[in-house]
Tab-separated table of C-alpha atoms in Angstrom:
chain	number	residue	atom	x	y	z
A	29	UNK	CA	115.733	16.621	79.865
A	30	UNK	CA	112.639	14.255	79.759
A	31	UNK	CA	110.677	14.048	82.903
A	32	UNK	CA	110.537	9.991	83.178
A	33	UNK	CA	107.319	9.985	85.671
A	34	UNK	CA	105.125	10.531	82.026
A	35	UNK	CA	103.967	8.250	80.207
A	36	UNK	CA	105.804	9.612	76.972
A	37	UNK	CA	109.088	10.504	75.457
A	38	UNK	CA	109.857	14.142	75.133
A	39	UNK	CA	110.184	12.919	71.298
A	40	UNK	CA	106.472	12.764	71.122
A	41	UNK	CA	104.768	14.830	74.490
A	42	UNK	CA	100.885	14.839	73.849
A	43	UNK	CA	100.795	18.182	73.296
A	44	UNK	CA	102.699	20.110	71.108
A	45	UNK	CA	101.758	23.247	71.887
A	46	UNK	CA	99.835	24.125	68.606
A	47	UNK	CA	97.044	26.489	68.899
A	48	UNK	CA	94.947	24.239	66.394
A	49	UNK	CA	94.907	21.378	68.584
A	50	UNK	CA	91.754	19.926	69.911
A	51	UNK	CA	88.927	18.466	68.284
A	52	UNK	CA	86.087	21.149	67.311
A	53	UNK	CA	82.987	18.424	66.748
A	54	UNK	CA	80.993	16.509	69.316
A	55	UNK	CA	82.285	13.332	71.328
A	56	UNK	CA	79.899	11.018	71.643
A	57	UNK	CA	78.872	10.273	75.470
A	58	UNK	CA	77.177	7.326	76.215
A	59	UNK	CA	74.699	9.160	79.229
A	60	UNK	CA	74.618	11.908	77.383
A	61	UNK	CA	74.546	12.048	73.706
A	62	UNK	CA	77.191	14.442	72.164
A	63	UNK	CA	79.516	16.406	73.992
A	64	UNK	CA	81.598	19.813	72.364
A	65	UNK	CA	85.128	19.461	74.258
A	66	UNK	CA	86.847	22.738	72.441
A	67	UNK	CA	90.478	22.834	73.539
A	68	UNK	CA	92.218	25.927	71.659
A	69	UNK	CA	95.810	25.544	73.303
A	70	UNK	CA	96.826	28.507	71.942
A	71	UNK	CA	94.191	31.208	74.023
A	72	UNK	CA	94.985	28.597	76.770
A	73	UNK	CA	91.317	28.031	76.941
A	74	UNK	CA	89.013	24.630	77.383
A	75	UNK	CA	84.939	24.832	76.730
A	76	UNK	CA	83.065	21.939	77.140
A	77	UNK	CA	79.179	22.327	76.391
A	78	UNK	CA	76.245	19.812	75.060
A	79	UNK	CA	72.552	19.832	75.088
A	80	UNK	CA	72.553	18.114	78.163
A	81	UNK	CA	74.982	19.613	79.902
A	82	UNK	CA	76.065	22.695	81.719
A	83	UNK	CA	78.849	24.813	80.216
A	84	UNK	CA	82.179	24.400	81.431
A	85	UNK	CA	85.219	26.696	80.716
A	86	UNK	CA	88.450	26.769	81.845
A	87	UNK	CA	90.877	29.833	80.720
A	88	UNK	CA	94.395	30.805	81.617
A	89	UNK	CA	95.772	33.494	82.656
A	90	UNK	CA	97.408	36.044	80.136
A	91	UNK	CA	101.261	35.641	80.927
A	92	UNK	CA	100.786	32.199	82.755
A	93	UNK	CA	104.056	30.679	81.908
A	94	UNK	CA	103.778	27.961	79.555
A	95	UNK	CA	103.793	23.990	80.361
A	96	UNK	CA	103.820	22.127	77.085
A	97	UNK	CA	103.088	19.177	79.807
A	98	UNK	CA	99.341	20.400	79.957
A	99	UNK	CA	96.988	21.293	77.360
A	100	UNK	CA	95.393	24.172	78.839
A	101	UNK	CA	99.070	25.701	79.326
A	102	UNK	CA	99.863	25.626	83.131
A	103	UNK	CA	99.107	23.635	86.350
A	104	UNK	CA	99.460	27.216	88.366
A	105	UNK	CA	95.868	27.344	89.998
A	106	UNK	CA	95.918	30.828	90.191
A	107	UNK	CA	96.498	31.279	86.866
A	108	UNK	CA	93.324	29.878	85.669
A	109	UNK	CA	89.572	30.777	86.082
A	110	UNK	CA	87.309	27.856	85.773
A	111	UNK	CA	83.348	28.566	85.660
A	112	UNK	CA	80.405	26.116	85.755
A	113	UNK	CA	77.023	26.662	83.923
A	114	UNK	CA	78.277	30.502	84.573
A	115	UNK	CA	79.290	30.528	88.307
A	116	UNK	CA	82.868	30.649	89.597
A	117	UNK	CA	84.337	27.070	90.942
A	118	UNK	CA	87.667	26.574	92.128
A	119	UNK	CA	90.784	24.781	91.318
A	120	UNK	CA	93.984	22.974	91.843
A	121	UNK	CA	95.818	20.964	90.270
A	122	UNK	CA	98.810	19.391	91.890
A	123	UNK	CA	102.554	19.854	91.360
A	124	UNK	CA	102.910	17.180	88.462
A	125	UNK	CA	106.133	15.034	89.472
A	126	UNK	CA	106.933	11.925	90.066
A	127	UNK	CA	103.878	9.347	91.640
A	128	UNK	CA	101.030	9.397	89.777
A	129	UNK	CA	99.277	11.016	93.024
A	130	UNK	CA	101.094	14.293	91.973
A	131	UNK	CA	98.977	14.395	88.839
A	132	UNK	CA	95.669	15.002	90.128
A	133	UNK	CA	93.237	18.161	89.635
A	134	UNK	CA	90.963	18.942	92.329
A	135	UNK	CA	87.890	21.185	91.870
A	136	UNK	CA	85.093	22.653	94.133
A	137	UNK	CA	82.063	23.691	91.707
A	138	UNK	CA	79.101	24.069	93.918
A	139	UNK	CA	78.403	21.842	96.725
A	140	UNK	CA	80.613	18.911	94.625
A	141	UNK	CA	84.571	17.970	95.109
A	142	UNK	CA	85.806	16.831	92.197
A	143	UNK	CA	89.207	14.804	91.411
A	144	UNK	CA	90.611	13.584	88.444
A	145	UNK	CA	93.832	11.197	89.398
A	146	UNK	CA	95.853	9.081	87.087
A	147	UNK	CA	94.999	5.278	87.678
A	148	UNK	CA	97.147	3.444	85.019
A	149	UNK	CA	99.769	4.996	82.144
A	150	UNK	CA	96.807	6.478	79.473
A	151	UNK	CA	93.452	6.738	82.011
A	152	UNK	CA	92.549	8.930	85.308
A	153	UNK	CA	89.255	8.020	87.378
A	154	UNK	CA	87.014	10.582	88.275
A	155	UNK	CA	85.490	11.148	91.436
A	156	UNK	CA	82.910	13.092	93.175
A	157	UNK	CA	82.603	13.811	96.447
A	158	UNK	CA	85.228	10.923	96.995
A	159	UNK	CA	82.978	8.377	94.857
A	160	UNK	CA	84.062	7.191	91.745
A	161	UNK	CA	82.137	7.740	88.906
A	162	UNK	CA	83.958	6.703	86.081
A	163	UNK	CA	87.244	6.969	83.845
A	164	UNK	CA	88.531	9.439	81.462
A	165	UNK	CA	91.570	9.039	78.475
A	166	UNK	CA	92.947	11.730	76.500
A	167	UNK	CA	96.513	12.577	74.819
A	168	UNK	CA	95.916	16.193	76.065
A	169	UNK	CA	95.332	16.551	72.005
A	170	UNK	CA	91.606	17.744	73.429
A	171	UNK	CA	90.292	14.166	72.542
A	172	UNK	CA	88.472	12.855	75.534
A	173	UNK	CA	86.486	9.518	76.092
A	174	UNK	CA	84.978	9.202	79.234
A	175	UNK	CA	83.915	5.332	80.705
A	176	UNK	CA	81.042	5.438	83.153
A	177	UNK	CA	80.822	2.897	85.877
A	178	UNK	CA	77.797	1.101	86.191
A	179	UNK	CA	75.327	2.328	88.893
A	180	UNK	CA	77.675	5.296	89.262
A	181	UNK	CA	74.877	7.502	88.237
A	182	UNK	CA	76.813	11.023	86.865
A	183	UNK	CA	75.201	13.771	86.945
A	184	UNK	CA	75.571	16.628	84.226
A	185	UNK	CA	77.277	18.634	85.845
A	186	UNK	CA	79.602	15.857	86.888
A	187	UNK	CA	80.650	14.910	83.360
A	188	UNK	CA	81.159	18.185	81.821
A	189	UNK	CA	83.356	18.785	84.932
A	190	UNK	CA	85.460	15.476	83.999
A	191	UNK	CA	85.446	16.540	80.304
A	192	UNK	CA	87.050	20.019	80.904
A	193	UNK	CA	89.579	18.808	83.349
A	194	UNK	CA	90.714	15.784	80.720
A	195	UNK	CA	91.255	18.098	77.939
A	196	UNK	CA	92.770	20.563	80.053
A	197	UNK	CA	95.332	18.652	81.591
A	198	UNK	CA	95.547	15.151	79.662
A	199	UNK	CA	94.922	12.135	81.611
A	200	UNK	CA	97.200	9.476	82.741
A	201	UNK	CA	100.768	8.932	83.830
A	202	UNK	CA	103.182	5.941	84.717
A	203	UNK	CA	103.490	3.980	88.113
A	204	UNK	CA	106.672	4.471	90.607
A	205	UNK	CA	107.287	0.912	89.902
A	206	UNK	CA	107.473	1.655	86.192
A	207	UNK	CA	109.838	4.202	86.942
A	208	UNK	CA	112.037	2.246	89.134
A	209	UNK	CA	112.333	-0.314	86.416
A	210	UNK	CA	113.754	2.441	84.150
A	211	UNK	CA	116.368	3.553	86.486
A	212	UNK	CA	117.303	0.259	87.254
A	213	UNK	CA	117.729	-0.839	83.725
A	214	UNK	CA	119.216	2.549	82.289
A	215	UNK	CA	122.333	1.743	84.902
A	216	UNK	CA	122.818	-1.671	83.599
A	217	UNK	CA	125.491	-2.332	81.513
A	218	UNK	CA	123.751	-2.789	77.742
C-alpha cells in the first residue's frame, strides 16, 4: 500500500534499494568547494568527506530491517552509528508518518544540535543549534545540493553533518494539507 504522506508514488520511491546507488564524484558546494557524498545503499553506509571538511559516516546496523523509504536502510536510531571527524555523535531520526514534522533527523555531534526537517515536498532546512543555516534536496539517490542562507555562516562541520543526513535519509515530504486534498478527492465520485 503506498504511504500518501511522501512525496512519491510507490511506482517510483527515490530509492530503489540498489546497492549501486549514489553518486561516487564530488558535489560542488558553494562555501566549500567539492564535497564526496558516497551513499552505497547496499552496506547501508553514507561517507561524506572533502578537503574542507570533517569526515562524516553514517553505517547501519548488520540485520537492521530494511526501509526502502530511506537510503541508508532504516530510521531505527539504534541501528545506526554515526561518527564525526572520528568521534561518536548521536542520532534520531523520527518515526516517518504522516506531517512532515515526523520526518526529521536530529543529531548531537559535539557541542552542536542538529535537525534536518522537511519544509516543502522535495527540500528540508537545516538547523543548528535551532538556527537555520540553509536547505538541502535529494531523491535519497545519494545526490545532495545544499542552499546556504546568506549570513548563515556554516561551519564545516555543519555542512558535512547536513550532507550525510540528506543522503542518508532523502529530503523532503508533502504537507497535511496536500494530503487532505488527496483524501478528499480520492472519495469523490470521478
Amino acid at each position: 500500500m503506498h504511504d500518501p504522506s511522501l512525496p512519491f508514488s510507490d511506482a517510483e520511491p527515490p530509492f530503489n534499494g540498489d546497492s549501486t546507488a549514489g553518486p561516487s564524484g564530488p558535489v560542488a558546494d558553494e562555501r566549500f568547494g567539492p564535497v564526496d557524498v558516497l551513499l552505497d545503499a547496499g552496506r547501508g553506509t553514507v561517507v561524506v568527506a572533502g578537503g574542507a571538511l570533517p569526515e562524516v559516516r553514517l553505517v547501519r546496523a548488520d540485520g537492521a530491517k530494511p526501509n526502502r523509504y530511506a537510503p541508508i536502510g532504516t530510521r531505527d536510531g539504534a541501528r545506526l552509528t554515526l561518527t564525526v571527524d572520528g568521534g561518536p555523535a548521536g542520532i534520531r531520526p523520527a518515526r516517518a508518518w504522516i506531517p512532515r514534522r515526523s520526518y526529521r533527523v536530529d543529531v548531537r555531534a559535539d557541542a552542536g544540535r542538529y535537525r534536518l526537517v522537511p519544509c516543502s515536498a522535495a527540500a528540508s532546512r537545516f538547523l543548528r543549534d535551532g538556527r537555520r543555516l540553509g536547505e538541502f534536496t535529494s531523491r535519497g539517490d545519494g545526490s545532495v545540493a545544499a542552499d546556504w542562507l546568506p549570513g548563515a555562516d556554516p561551519q564545516p562541520q555543519d555542512a558535512a553533518v547536513g550532507y550525510a543526513l540528506a543522503a542518508a535519509f532523502g529530503t523532503g515530504g508533502r504537507s497535511l494539507g496536500d494530503l487532505l486534498v488527496d483524501v478528499v478527492d480520492a472519495l469523490l465520485p470521478g
